[in-house]
Amino acid sequence: MNLSTATAAIDAAVDKAEEIEVPMCVAVVDDGGNLVAFRRMDDALLASVDIAQDKAYSALSLQMPTADLAEVARPGESLFGIHTTNDGRIVVFGGGVPLRSDGELVGAIGVSGGSVEEDVTVAEAGVDAFDS
Amino acid sequence: MNLSTATAAIDAAVDKAEEIEVPMCVAVVDDGGNLVAFRRMDDALLASVDIAQDKAYSALSLQMPTADLAEVARPGESLFGIHTTNDGRIVVFGGGVPLRSDGELVGAIGVSGGSVEEDVTVAEAGVDAFDS
Amino acid sequence: MNLSTATAAIDAAVDKAEEIEVPMCVAVVDDGGNLVAFRRMDDALLASVDIAQDKAYSALSLQMPTADLAEVARPGESLFGIHTTNDGRIVVFGGGVPLRSDGELVGAIGVSGGSVEEDVTVAEAGVDAFDS
Amino acid sequence: MNLSTATAAIDAAVDKAEEIEVPMCVAVVDDGGNLVAFRRMDDALLASVDIAQDKAYSALSLQMPTADLAEVARPGESLFGIHTTNDGRIVVFGGGVPLRSDGELVGAIGVSGGSVEEDVTVAEAGVDAFDS
């Protein structure tokens, strides 16, 4: 992960967010979970500043899309309570996706601002740009 | 609890984690809930760095395996919400186990990195080594 | 402050940082002190991820360049101790500068990664781009 | 940085601490500033649990020995106040040293428990083992 590839992923995510007309925050972290780049579109939800970064951190640190956490984090399921670990930085709904290069985890992208489905759509646009 | 016994418990836990081929983080705390030793196996989830330590803290500070918290911490049950106390350090799923010597609480071990069942299995290997 | 003007300021700052060959982190916050955009150049100090953001926050929230805080924050001076307020987010050395539009405070830029003088130089390049 | 090399560095540091008969805490972080391994010798200062980890984080995130920060962080010097940035994790006295492999930063070691000179001596024993 470097600034150039992170920027390409964010560019693509922001393009998609503009296309669906939902203002978003988009963050990319490296393989240590540290922020590489962040962008908040005009009028995006202020809460999304943190949520986008935390989704990226969650996807990186748990090596899975945050969407996959939704079910296992519910009351009665095996990982209920995981959303309060790591200083509350674990987000258990969609919008955070790991970024891999040649199969190796190199970072993650986090998107917040719309519905969970919209966030996932925008994050995947970022992943596609990163993969190509 | 001293460094020698903590190390023996972590050695056994890591051996078990290698045997089941799941990279783990393993932490041991003393009777004050303070970290004695910690080891992160290569490729372990980064989120597990905190979770392993917090599981050990939870098991020590509540004097019970964290697996026993899963049910009582659910909505509608008596301790719902406990996972957000203590600055969010209480983990309410398995992998943290108290360490006792002659029946007296002397510390705890916390394991994170696999499924809850795998974490419990590895933590118990650590407890067995500590007991013997 | 919007994403477009924040991006222009960061572009200019990063250009200057490349020119002086020091990898930097650059952050821009809006008039609420909330992050608008952030960029970490390759090989920048990891500590600068936080420091750049906190310099921007400091300059915005105190309505002055952080360089101006260096003297007054010293022991024996009037604001000694201010660097530990606001959850430790106040930085008392140069690199954070308010951004004004028609004389009104609209945000701030924060730069970290080099010596204090280098940080200030790069931040001012960002301010110049914002002003023009 | 992997667990094996981190362990070798900690082994050497603990050996040196035993030789000079000062109980220490020793931590190693990877290139993302995340904990790889930690050991607290019996009777080490409890405060050192945090300080050792924070020294390692400081050396990694600022890419220099923490001993080098002592002078520049003093009141009146250029980086006064840096010790309260990064959530207070920056330690500005000796005992944290970067670990490099073929000239590239790959992690850091942090030692706490004795005088600053003792901490530095023990940290350097760890670095020597890492380098060899």
XYZ file of C-alpha atoms in Angstrom:
528
model
C 0.000 0.000 0.000
C 1.275 3.408 -0.896
C -0.297 6.836 -1.282
C -0.705 6.392 -5.013
C -2.696 3.160 -4.805
C -4.693 4.427 -1.838
C -5.581 7.561 -3.766
C -6.705 5.525 -6.776
C -9.023 3.494 -4.567
C -10.481 6.616 -2.962
C -10.907 8.310 -6.346
C -12.948 5.377 -7.602
C -15.007 5.226 -4.424
C -15.780 8.944 -4.551
C -16.715 8.640 -8.245
C -19.185 5.923 -7.381
C -20.570 7.949 -4.460
C -21.111 10.895 -6.794
C -22.781 8.609 -9.288
C -25.297 7.408 -6.709
C -25.495 10.916 -5.281
C -24.707 10.134 -1.672
C -21.992 12.179 0.084
C -19.512 9.833 1.749
C -16.351 9.666 3.819
C -13.713 7.285 2.473
C -10.594 6.121 4.305
C -7.722 3.801 3.442
C -5.390 2.225 6.017
C -2.169 0.293 5.461
C -1.303 -3.196 6.693
C -0.558 -1.835 10.161
C -4.028 -0.303 10.413
C -2.640 3.220 10.116
C -4.350 5.911 8.031
C -2.917 6.538 4.559
C -5.546 8.826 3.071
C -9.002 10.155 3.857
C -11.552 12.252 2.050
C -14.890 13.667 3.208
C -17.253 14.707 0.450
C -19.220 17.898 0.968
C -22.303 17.421 3.142
C -21.271 13.949 4.304
C -22.439 12.938 7.770
C -20.001 14.111 10.401
C -20.249 10.790 12.237
C -18.882 9.183 9.106
C -15.471 10.778 9.629
C -14.834 8.274 12.413
C -16.952 5.433 11.065
C -15.179 5.317 7.694
C -11.783 5.160 9.381
C -12.979 2.572 11.883
C -14.491 0.406 9.160
C -11.153 0.396 7.372
C -9.409 -0.477 10.636
C -11.918 -3.247 11.359
C -11.597 -4.842 7.929
C -7.815 -4.749 8.202
C -7.497 -5.921 11.761
C -10.021 -8.748 11.390
C -9.030 -9.602 7.821
C -12.620 -9.666 6.574
C -15.296 -7.333 5.224
C -17.143 -5.626 8.062
C -20.378 -6.829 6.435
C -19.399 -10.343 7.512
C -19.383 -9.237 11.135
C -23.024 -8.190 11.207
C -24.394 -11.631 11.814
C -21.753 -13.058 14.178
C -21.821 -9.931 16.345
C -25.543 -10.167 17.114
C -26.759 -11.074 20.600
C -26.702 -14.829 20.893
C -24.052 -15.252 18.218
C -20.417 -16.167 18.828
C -18.830 -12.717 18.598
C -21.470 -10.612 20.325
C -19.588 -7.823 22.036
C -16.734 -7.573 19.531
C -17.951 -4.094 18.531
C -16.799 -2.692 21.861
C -13.279 -4.155 21.721
C -10.242 -2.311 20.364
C -11.353 0.941 21.992
C -14.691 0.699 20.228
C -13.066 0.881 16.803
C -14.639 -2.346 15.498
C -17.626 -1.600 13.244
C -19.937 -4.551 12.650
C -21.860 -3.439 9.578
C -20.854 -3.200 5.943
C -18.573 -0.668 4.296
C -15.115 -1.862 5.327
C -13.280 -4.214 2.969
C -9.714 -5.615 3.075
C -7.367 -4.720 0.229
C -5.173 -7.553 -0.987
C -2.270 -7.668 -3.404
C -1.337 -11.077 -4.815
C -3.491 -12.566 -2.085
C -1.654 -10.795 0.709
C -3.423 -8.353 3.028
C -1.937 -4.907 2.414
C -4.603 -2.580 3.798
C -8.316 -1.850 3.832
C -10.859 0.692 2.668
C -13.699 2.055 4.795
C -16.745 3.938 3.543
C -19.524 5.629 5.479
C -22.259 8.104 4.676
C -25.193 6.278 3.113
C -27.178 3.174 3.832
C -25.087 0.090 4.514
C -25.803 -1.134 0.994
C -24.668 2.149 -0.486
C -21.541 2.107 1.656
C -20.726 -1.421 0.494
C -21.291 -0.485 -3.156
C -18.945 2.467 -2.858
C -16.312 0.475 -0.963
C -16.377 -2.228 -3.627
C -15.802 0.375 -6.324
C -12.676 1.310 -4.413
C -11.592 -2.298 -4.127
C -12.114 -2.844 -7.867
C -9.891 0.128 -8.666
C -7.271 -1.157 -6.243
C -7.319 -4.616 -7.801
C -6.910 -3.342 -11.336
C 2.274 -15.573 38.883
C 5.724 -14.878 37.662
C 7.322 -14.539 34.261
C 8.421 -18.152 34.284
C 4.954 -19.609 34.848
C 3.369 -17.104 32.484
C 5.854 -18.076 29.806
C 5.108 -21.759 30.313
C 1.401 -21.105 29.849
C 2.004 -19.069 26.693
C 4.399 -21.705 25.326
C 1.733 -24.376 25.699
C -0.946 -22.159 24.179
C 1.219 -21.305 21.188
C 2.089 -24.984 20.732
C -1.613 -25.808 20.611
C -2.293 -22.930 18.197
C 0.430 -24.229 15.915
C -1.025 -27.700 16.152
C -4.455 -26.504 15.001
C -2.775 -24.154 12.537
C -4.428 -20.922 13.608
C -2.201 -17.900 14.302
C -3.092 -16.436 17.687
C -2.277 -13.696 20.159
C -1.769 -14.903 23.719
C -1.566 -12.731 26.824
C -1.105 -13.430 30.536
C -1.961 -10.949 33.290
C -1.167 -11.143 36.980
C -3.536 -10.842 39.954
C -3.560 -7.062 39.515
C -4.789 -7.426 35.941
C -1.471 -6.131 34.636
C 0.296 -7.643 31.644
C 3.072 -10.152 32.386
C 3.763 -11.501 28.909
C 2.334 -11.362 25.419
C 3.096 -13.065 22.131
C 1.633 -12.502 18.666
C 2.151 -15.358 16.244
C 2.975 -14.441 12.650
C -0.116 -13.551 10.602
C -2.410 -13.340 13.618
C -5.286 -10.877 13.301
C -4.196 -7.411 14.364
C -7.445 -6.913 16.293
C -6.381 -9.834 18.464
C -3.524 -7.835 19.987
C -6.068 -5.936 22.060
C -8.680 -8.674 22.349
C -6.274 -11.247 23.802
C -5.104 -8.802 26.455
C -8.654 -7.734 27.224
C -9.858 -11.309 27.523
C -7.152 -11.953 30.087
C -8.145 -8.777 31.923
C -11.834 -9.748 31.810
C -11.253 -13.245 33.145
C -9.084 -11.903 35.937
C -11.224 -8.968 36.914
C -14.492 -10.917 36.849
C -12.935 -14.132 38.177
C -14.549 -16.317 35.529
C -13.926 -17.570 31.999
C -15.061 -15.018 29.446
C -17.073 -17.798 27.809
C -19.370 -17.667 30.851
C -20.140 -14.028 30.108
C -21.619 -14.657 26.672
C -25.041 -15.625 27.904
C -25.471 -13.208 30.799
C -24.288 -10.249 28.691
C -27.068 -10.644 26.124
C -29.934 -8.156 25.910
C -32.559 -9.179 28.447
C -30.055 -10.970 30.662
C -28.719 -9.764 33.995
C -25.372 -8.336 32.867
C -26.364 -6.848 29.537
C -24.041 -3.947 28.897
C -21.098 -5.204 30.898
C -18.966 -5.298 27.702
C -18.915 -1.502 27.645
C -17.735 -1.084 31.242
C -14.085 -0.772 32.262
C -13.276 1.399 29.249
C -14.578 -1.323 26.968
C -11.994 -3.838 28.172
C -14.536 -6.526 29.118
C -14.807 -9.177 26.416
C -17.921 -11.340 26.574
C -16.952 -14.301 24.438
C -14.653 -17.226 25.110
C -10.872 -17.205 25.190
C -10.101 -15.667 28.575
C -9.618 -18.014 31.542
C -8.561 -17.364 35.151
C -5.347 -18.955 36.380
C -5.475 -20.327 39.914
C -2.842 -21.731 42.208
C -4.048 -23.862 45.114
C -7.513 -22.507 44.425
C -6.419 -18.900 44.663
C -6.768 -16.508 41.731
C -3.272 -15.488 40.603
C -3.832 -14.271 37.048
C -5.509 -15.058 33.744
C -4.741 -16.022 30.185
C -6.373 -14.495 27.113
C -6.318 -15.904 23.602
C -7.612 -14.425 20.355
C -7.170 -15.149 16.677
C -9.458 -18.008 15.673
C -13.063 -18.931 16.174
C -14.283 -18.691 19.745
C -13.989 -22.461 20.076
C -10.428 -22.424 18.801
C -9.552 -19.580 21.176
C -10.994 -21.525 24.113
C -9.105 -24.673 23.118
C -5.824 -22.788 22.976
C -6.487 -20.941 26.240
C -7.220 -24.238 27.974
C -3.931 -25.661 26.763
C -2.304 -22.715 28.496
C -4.265 -23.319 31.682
C -3.326 -27.011 31.689
C 0.360 -26.132 31.436
C -0.039 -23.614 34.237
C -1.783 -26.140 36.472
C 0.871 -28.808 36.015
C -14.171 24.919 3.338
C -15.131 22.137 1.028
C -13.377 19.051 -0.260
C -12.243 20.838 -3.395
C -10.460 23.671 -1.604
C -9.063 21.317 1.029
C -7.679 19.101 -1.714
C -6.071 22.074 -3.454
C -4.328 23.051 -0.220
C -3.106 19.495 0.369
C -1.933 19.188 -3.249
C 0.187 22.303 -2.871
C 1.565 21.178 0.465
C 2.498 17.757 -0.878
C 4.129 19.383 -3.924
C 6.267 21.486 -1.603
C 7.126 18.472 0.549
C 8.231 16.596 -2.557
C 10.273 19.591 -3.618
C 12.160 19.676 -0.311
C 12.249 15.867 -0.313
C 10.715 15.253 3.101
C 7.816 12.800 3.353
C 4.942 14.427 5.249
C 1.444 13.919 6.547
C -0.984 16.709 5.670
C -4.461 17.223 7.124
C -7.189 19.812 6.639
C -10.044 20.366 9.079
C -13.166 22.483 8.630
C -14.516 25.242 10.894
C -15.890 22.611 13.259
C -12.418 21.138 13.696
C -13.485 17.987 11.863
C -11.293 16.240 9.320
C -11.987 17.025 5.653
C -9.023 15.364 3.983
C -5.751 13.698 4.900
C -2.798 12.343 2.986
C 0.294 10.451 4.198
C 3.204 10.466 1.783
C 5.167 7.239 1.435
C 7.740 6.770 4.220
C 6.360 9.591 6.360
C 6.792 9.151 10.106
C 3.918 7.163 11.562
C 3.662 9.563 14.509
C 2.843 12.280 12.005
C -0.521 10.695 11.199
C -1.816 11.976 14.526
C 0.372 15.049 14.816
C -0.669 16.505 11.444
C -4.344 16.130 12.309
C -3.813 17.542 15.781
C -1.876 20.531 14.457
C -4.794 21.350 12.165
C -7.178 20.965 15.089
C -4.997 23.154 17.313
C -4.707 25.945 14.752
C -8.451 25.898 14.157
C -9.553 25.631 17.745
C -7.163 28.280 19.024
C -7.414 30.437 15.886
C -3.666 30.857 15.537
C -0.675 29.140 13.980
C 0.655 26.432 16.271
C 4.083 28.048 15.929
C 2.717 30.908 18.020
C 1.986 28.521 20.854
C 5.593 27.410 21.306
C 6.622 30.336 23.438
C 3.489 30.837 25.531
C 3.252 27.117 26.327
C 6.653 27.000 28.012
C 6.987 26.600 31.773
C 6.670 30.031 33.361
C 4.662 31.424 30.473
C 0.942 32.157 30.484
C -0.339 29.062 28.719
C 1.999 26.466 30.161
C 0.131 23.169 30.181
C -2.185 23.909 27.255
C -0.660 20.997 25.330
C -2.326 18.556 27.675
C -5.829 20.018 27.321
C -8.403 18.813 24.780
C -7.436 15.182 25.301
C -3.859 16.043 24.394
C -4.795 17.206 20.901
C -3.170 20.652 21.240
C 0.247 20.709 19.555
C 2.518 23.571 20.584
C 5.049 23.635 17.792
C 4.815 24.864 14.223
C 3.048 23.207 11.322
C -0.608 24.047 11.975
C -2.061 27.175 10.349
C -5.619 28.566 10.231
C -7.295 28.892 6.843
C -9.318 32.081 6.356
C -11.656 33.213 3.609
C -12.416 36.945 3.435
C -10.941 37.215 6.905
C -13.220 34.603 8.378
C -11.878 31.400 9.910
C -13.037 28.460 7.784
C -10.606 25.700 8.696
C -6.963 24.867 9.235
C -4.123 22.853 7.766
C -1.710 20.685 9.738
C 1.613 19.310 8.526
C 4.035 16.903 10.192
C 6.997 14.838 9.096
C 10.072 17.021 8.966
C 11.742 19.533 11.205
C 9.433 22.207 12.573
C 10.748 24.652 9.989
C 10.095 22.209 7.173
C 6.607 21.542 8.476
C 5.870 25.266 8.594
C 7.195 25.770 5.055
C 4.984 23.022 3.729
C 1.939 24.238 5.648
C 2.408 27.730 4.275
C 2.516 26.367 0.747
C -0.887 24.871 1.480
C -2.180 28.167 2.875
C -0.949 30.050 -0.190
C -2.824 27.689 -2.497
C -5.940 28.052 -0.362
C -5.721 31.828 -0.450
C -5.355 32.007 -4.215
C 9.684 -8.479 11.916
C 8.257 -11.768 13.034
C 7.714 -13.430 16.387
C 10.972 -15.347 16.130
C 13.184 -12.293 15.616
C 11.226 -10.307 18.189
C 11.694 -13.092 20.705
C 15.421 -13.226 20.042
C 15.703 -9.495 20.727
C 13.699 -9.771 23.937
C 15.733 -12.795 25.073
C 18.941 -10.825 24.680
C 17.506 -7.783 26.434
C 16.272 -9.852 29.367
C 19.651 -11.595 29.598
C 21.337 -8.201 29.840
C 18.799 -6.999 32.426
C 19.506 -10.082 34.530
C 23.224 -9.480 34.171
C 22.917 -5.950 35.537
C 20.329 -7.167 38.046
C 17.546 -4.725 37.216
C 14.044 -6.120 36.559
C 12.722 -4.707 33.301
C 9.784 -4.713 30.922
C 10.700 -5.285 27.285
C 8.406 -4.803 24.284
C 8.826 -5.191 20.537
C 6.505 -3.630 17.955
C 6.354 -4.233 14.198
C 6.598 -1.652 11.418
C 2.984 -0.631 11.973
C 3.656 0.129 15.631
C 1.672 -2.891 16.783
C 2.833 -5.122 19.630
C 4.562 -8.354 18.660
C 5.853 -9.553 22.019
C 6.204 -8.340 25.582
C 7.806 -9.639 28.740
C 7.767 -8.293 32.288
C 10.494 -9.607 34.550
C 9.547 -10.399 38.125
C 9.484 -7.323 40.366
C 9.673 -4.865 37.460
C 7.994 -1.511 37.995
C 4.329 -1.662 37.072
C 4.554 1.682 35.283
C 7.076 0.091 32.978
C 4.414 -2.133 31.408
C 3.116 0.921 29.550
C 6.394 2.805 29.260
C 8.239 -0.050 27.571
C 5.481 -0.434 24.987
C 5.261 3.309 24.459
C 9.023 3.625 24.033
C 8.892 0.991 21.315
C 5.997 2.816 19.676
C 7.825 6.152 19.912
C 11.034 4.846 18.378
C 9.098 3.230 15.548
C 6.733 6.084 14.819
C 9.433 8.753 14.956
C 12.125 6.566 13.381
C 14.730 7.440 16.001
C 15.927 6.333 19.439
C 13.798 7.912 22.158
C 17.046 9.099 23.764
C 17.366 11.535 20.855
C 14.064 13.132 21.823
C 15.194 14.181 25.294
C 16.910 17.335 24.194
C 14.534 18.538 21.455
C 11.481 17.985 23.659
C 12.697 20.286 26.429
C 10.964 23.618 27.074
C 12.407 26.129 24.655
C 13.457 23.497 22.137
C 11.752 22.806 18.821
C 9.672 19.792 19.761
C 8.602 20.759 23.279
C 5.161 19.266 23.725
C 5.674 16.221 21.510
C 5.426 13.963 24.559
C 1.703 14.661 24.818
C 0.882 13.895 21.172
C -0.294 10.511 19.914
C -2.523 10.001 22.945
C 0.447 10.548 25.214
C 2.285 7.525 23.822
C 5.458 9.438 22.895
C 8.195 8.897 25.489
C 11.034 11.415 25.358
C 13.775 9.634 27.286
C 15.995 6.747 26.374
C 15.079 3.080 26.115
C 13.277 2.898 22.777
C 15.329 2.026 19.696
C 14.291 1.350 16.074
C 15.013 -2.061 14.607
C 16.217 -2.044 11.017
C 16.832 -4.821 8.542
C 19.040 -4.006 5.544
C 18.586 -0.362 6.461
C 14.797 -0.535 6.397
C 12.710 0.207 9.480
C 10.962 -3.000 10.493
C 10.043 -2.387 14.120
C 11.347 -1.147 17.435
C 12.242 -2.308 20.929
C 11.278 -0.538 24.130
C 12.764 -1.134 27.570
C 11.758 0.290 30.937
C 12.491 -0.520 34.551
C 15.835 0.959 35.514
C 17.594 4.241 35.120
C 17.522 5.677 31.622
C 21.094 4.527 31.113
C 20.241 1.017 32.220
C 17.199 0.981 29.948
C 19.325 2.088 26.993
C 21.952 -0.558 27.748
C 19.337 -3.280 27.828
C 17.597 -2.014 24.682
C 20.899 -1.997 22.827
C 21.527 -5.579 23.827
C 18.221 -6.373 22.167
C 19.157 -4.422 19.053
C 22.500 -6.221 18.831
C 20.758 -9.585 18.937
C 18.298 -8.442 16.294
C 21.074 -7.253 14.020
C 23.020 -10.497 14.243
